[in-house]
Short mmCIF file of N, CA and C in Angstrom, two decimals:
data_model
loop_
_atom_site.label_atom_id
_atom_site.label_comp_id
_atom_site.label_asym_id
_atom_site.label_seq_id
_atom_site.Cartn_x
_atom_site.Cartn_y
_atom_site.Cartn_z
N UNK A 19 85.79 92.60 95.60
CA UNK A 19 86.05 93.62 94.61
C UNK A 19 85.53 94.95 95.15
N UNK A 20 86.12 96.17 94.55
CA UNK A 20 85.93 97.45 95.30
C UNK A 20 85.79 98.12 93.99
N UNK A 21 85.26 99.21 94.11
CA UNK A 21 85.35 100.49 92.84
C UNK A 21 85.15 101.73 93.69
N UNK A 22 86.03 102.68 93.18
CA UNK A 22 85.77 104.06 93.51
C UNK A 22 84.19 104.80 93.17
N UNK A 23 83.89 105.80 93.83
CA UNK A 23 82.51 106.58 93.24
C UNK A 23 83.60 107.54 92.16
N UNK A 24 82.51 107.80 90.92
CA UNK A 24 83.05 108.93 89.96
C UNK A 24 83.47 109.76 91.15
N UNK A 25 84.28 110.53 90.05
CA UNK A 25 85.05 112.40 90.68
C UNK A 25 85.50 111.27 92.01
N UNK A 26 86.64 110.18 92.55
CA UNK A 26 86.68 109.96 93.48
C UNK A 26 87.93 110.69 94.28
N UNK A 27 88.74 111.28 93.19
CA UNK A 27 89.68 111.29 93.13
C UNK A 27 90.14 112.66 94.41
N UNK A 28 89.66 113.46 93.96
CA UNK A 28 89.89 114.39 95.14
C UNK A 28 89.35 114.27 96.64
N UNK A 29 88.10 113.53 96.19
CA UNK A 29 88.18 112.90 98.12
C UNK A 29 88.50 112.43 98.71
N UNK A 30 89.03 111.40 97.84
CA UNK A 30 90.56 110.45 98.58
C UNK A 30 91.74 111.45 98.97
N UNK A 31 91.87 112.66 97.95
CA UNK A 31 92.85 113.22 98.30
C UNK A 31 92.66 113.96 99.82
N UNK A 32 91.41 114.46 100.26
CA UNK A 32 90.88 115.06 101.06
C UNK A 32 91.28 114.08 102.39
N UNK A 33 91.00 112.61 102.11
CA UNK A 33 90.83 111.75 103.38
C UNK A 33 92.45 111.62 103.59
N UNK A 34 93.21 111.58 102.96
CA UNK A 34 95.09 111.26 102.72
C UNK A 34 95.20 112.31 103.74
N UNK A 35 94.73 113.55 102.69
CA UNK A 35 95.63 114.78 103.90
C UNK A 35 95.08 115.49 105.02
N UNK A 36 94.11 114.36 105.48
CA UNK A 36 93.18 114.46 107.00
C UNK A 36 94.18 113.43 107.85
N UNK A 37 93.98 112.01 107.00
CA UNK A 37 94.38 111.05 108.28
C UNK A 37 96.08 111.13 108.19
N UNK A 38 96.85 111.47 106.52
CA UNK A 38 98.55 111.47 107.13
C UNK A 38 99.08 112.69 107.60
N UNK A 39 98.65 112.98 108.42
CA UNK A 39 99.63 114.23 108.87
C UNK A 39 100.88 114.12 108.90
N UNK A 40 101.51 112.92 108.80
CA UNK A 40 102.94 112.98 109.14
C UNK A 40 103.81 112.96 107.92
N UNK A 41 102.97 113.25 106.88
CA UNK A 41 103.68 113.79 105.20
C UNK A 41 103.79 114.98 105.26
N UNK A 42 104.69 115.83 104.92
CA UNK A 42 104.99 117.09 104.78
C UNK A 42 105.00 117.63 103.61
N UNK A 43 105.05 117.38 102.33
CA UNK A 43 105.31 116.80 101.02
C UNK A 43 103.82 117.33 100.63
N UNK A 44 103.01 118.43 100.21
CA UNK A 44 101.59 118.84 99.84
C UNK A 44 101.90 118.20 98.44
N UNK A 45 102.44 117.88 97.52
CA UNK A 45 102.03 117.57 96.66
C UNK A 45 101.78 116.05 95.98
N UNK A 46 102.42 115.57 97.34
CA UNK A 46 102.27 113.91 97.00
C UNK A 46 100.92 113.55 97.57
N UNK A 47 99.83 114.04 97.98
CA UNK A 47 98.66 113.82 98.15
C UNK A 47 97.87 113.80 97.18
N UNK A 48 98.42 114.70 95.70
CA UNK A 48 97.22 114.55 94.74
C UNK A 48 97.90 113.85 93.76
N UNK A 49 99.02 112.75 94.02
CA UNK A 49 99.74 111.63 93.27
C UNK A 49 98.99 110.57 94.15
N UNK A 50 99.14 110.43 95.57
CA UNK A 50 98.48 109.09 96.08
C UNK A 50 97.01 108.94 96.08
N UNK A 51 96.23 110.37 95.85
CA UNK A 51 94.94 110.28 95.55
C UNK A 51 94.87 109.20 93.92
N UNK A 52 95.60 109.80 93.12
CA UNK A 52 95.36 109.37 91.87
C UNK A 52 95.58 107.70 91.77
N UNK A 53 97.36 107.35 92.58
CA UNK A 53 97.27 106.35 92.72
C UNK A 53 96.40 105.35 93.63
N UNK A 54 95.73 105.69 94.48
CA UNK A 54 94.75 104.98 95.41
C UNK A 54 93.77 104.48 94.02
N UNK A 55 93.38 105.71 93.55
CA UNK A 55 91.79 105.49 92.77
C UNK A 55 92.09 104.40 91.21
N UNK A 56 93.81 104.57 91.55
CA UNK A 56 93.92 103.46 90.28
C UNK A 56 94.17 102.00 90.45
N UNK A 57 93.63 101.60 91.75
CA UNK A 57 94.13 100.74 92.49
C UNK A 57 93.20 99.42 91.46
N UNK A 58 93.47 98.47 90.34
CA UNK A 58 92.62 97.79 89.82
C UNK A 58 92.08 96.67 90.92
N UNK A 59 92.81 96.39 91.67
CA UNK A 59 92.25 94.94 92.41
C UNK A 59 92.73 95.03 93.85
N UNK A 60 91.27 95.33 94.48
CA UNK A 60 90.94 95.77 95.93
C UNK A 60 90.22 94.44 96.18
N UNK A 61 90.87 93.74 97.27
CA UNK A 61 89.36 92.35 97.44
C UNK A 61 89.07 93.68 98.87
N UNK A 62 87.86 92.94 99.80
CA UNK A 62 87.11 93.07 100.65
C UNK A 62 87.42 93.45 102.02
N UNK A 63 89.04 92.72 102.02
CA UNK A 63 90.12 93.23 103.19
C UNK A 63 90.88 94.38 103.12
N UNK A 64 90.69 94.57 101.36
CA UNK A 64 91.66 96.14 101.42
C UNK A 64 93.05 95.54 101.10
N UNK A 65 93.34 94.51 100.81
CA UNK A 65 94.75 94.20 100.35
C UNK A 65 95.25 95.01 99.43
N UNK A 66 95.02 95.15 98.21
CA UNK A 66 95.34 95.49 97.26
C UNK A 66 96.02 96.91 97.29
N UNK A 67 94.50 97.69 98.01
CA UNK A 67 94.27 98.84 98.52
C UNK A 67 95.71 99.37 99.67
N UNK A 68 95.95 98.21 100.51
CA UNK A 68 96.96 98.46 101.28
C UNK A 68 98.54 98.37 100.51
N UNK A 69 98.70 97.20 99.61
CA UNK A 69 100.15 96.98 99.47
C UNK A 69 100.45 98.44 98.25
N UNK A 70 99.04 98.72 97.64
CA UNK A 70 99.62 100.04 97.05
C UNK A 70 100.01 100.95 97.77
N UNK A 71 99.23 101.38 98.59
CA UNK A 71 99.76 102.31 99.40
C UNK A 71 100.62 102.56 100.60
N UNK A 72 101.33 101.26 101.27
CA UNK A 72 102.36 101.72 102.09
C UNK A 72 103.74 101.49 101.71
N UNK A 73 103.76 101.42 100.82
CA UNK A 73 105.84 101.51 100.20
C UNK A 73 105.28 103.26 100.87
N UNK A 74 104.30 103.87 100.26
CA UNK A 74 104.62 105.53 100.21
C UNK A 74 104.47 105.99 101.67
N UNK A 75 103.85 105.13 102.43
CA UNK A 75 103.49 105.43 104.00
C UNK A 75 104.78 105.87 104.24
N UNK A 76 105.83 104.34 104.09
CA UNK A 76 106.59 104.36 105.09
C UNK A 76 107.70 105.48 104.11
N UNK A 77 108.20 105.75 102.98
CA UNK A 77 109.23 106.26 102.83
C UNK A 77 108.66 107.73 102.73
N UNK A 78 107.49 108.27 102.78
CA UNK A 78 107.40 109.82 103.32
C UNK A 78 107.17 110.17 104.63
N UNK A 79 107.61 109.01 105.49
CA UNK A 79 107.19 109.55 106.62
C UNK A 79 106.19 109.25 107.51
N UNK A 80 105.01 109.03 106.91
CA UNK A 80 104.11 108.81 107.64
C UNK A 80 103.94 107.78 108.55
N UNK A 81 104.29 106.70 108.41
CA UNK A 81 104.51 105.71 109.22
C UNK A 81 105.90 105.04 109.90
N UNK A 82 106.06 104.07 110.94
CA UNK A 82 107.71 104.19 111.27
C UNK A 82 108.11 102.68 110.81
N UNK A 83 106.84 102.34 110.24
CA UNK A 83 107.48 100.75 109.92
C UNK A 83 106.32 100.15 109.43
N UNK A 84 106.70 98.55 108.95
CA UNK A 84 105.43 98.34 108.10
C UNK A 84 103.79 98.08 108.73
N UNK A 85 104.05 97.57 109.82
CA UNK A 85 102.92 97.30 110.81
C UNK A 85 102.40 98.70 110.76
N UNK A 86 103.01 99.84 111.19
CA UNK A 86 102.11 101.01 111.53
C UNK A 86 101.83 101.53 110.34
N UNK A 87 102.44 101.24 109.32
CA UNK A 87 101.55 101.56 107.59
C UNK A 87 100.78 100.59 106.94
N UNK A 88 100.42 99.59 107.75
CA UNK A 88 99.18 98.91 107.52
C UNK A 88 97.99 99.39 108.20
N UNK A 89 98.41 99.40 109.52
CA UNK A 89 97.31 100.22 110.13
C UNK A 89 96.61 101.36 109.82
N UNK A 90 97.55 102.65 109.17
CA UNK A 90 97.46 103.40 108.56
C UNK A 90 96.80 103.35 107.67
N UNK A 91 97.32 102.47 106.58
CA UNK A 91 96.53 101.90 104.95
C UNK A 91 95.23 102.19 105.42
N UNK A 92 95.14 100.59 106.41
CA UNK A 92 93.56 100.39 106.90
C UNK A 92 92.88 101.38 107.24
N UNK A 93 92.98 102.23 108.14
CA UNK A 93 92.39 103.18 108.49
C UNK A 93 91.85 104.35 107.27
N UNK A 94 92.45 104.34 106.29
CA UNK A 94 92.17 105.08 105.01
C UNK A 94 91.26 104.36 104.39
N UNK A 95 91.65 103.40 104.52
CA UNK A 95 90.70 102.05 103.72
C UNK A 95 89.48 102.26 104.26
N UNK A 96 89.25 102.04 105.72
CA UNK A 96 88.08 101.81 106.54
C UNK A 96 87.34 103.15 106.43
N UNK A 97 87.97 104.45 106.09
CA UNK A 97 87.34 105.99 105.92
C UNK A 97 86.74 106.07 104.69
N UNK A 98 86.96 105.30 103.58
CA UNK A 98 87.14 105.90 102.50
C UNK A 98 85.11 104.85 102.06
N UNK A 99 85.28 103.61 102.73
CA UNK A 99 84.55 103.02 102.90
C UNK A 99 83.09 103.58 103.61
N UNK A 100 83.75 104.00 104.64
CA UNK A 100 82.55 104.98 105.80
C UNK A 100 82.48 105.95 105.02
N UNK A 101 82.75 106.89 104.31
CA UNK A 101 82.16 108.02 103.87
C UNK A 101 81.59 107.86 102.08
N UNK A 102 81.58 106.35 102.11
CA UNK A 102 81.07 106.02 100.59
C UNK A 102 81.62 106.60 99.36
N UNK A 103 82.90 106.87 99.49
CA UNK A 103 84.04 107.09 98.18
C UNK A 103 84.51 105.17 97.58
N UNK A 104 84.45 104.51 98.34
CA UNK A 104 84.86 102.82 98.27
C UNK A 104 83.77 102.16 98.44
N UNK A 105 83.36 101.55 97.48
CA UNK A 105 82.14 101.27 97.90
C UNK A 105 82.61 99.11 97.23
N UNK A 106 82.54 98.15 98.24
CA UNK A 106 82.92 97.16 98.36
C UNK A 106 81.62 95.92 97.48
N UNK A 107 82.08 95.34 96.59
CA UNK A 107 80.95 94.32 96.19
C UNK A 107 81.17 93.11 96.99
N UNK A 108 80.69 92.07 96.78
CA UNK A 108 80.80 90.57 97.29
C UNK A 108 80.22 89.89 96.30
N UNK A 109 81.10 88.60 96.36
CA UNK A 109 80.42 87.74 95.18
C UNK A 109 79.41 87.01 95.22
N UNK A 110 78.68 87.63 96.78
CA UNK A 110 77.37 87.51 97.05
C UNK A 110 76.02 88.32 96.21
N UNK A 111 76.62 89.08 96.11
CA UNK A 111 75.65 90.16 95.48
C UNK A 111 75.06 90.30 94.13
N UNK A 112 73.85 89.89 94.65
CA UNK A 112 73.18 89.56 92.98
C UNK A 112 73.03 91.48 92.48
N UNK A 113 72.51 90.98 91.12
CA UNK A 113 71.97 92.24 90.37
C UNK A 113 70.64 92.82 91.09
N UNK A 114 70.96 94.36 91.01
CA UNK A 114 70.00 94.86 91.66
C UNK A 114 69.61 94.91 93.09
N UNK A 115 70.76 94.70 93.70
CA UNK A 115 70.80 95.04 94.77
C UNK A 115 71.67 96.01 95.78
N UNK A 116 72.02 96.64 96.45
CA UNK A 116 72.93 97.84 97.15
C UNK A 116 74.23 96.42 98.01
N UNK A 117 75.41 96.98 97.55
CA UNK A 117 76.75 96.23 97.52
C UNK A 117 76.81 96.13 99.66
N UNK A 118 77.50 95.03 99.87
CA UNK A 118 77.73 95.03 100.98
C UNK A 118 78.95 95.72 101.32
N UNK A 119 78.81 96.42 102.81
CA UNK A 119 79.92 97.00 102.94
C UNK A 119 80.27 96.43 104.14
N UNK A 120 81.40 96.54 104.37
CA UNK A 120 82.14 96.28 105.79
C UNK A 120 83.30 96.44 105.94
N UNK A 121 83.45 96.86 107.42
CA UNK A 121 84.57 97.55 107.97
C UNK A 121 85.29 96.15 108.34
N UNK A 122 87.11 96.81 107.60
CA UNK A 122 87.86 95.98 108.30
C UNK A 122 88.48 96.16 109.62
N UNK A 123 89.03 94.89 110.18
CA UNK A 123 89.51 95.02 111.82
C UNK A 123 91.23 95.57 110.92
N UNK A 124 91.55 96.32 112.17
CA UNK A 124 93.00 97.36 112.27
C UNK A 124 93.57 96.43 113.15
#
């Protein structure tokens, strides 16, 4: 399971229109921000996280096919994680303790 940090919403938008350069489209960044952060069910691999977001990879452009908009996904996934906007639980994790994080393989 995953949850966004509050206010997540514009830093996702921030990390979108860092890592897709290959969208041209400025305003679909603060639609996939919104939709990223509404993502209800993220497991630990970023699935969730991914199948939301590459239908839009591939039909704006950003990616040339589905493999390279997974990679893509991931790589958003794996940023969003590293800069503590995604912050990942495990059903390891008792109460009162700081959530495990980890990077997925691309």
């Amino acid at each position: 399971m995953a949850t966004f940090t509050d206010n997540a919403e514009e830093k996702v938008e921030a990390v979108l229109r860092e890592l897709l350069s290959g969208i041209e489209d400025d305003d679909i960044f603060e639609y996939l921000g919104g939709l990223c952060c509404g993502c209800d069910e993220i497991d630990e691999d970023g699935e969730g996280f991914v199948d939301t977001l590459l239908p839009f990879l591939e039909s704006y452009g950003a990616a040339e096919d589905e493999d390279s908009g997974k990679v893509l996904a991931l790589a958003v996934f794996n940023r969003l994680i590293s800069d503590g906007i995604l912050i990942l639980k495990t059903n390891k994790q008792s109460s009162g303790t700081s959530p495990t994080v980890k990077r997925v393989a691309m």
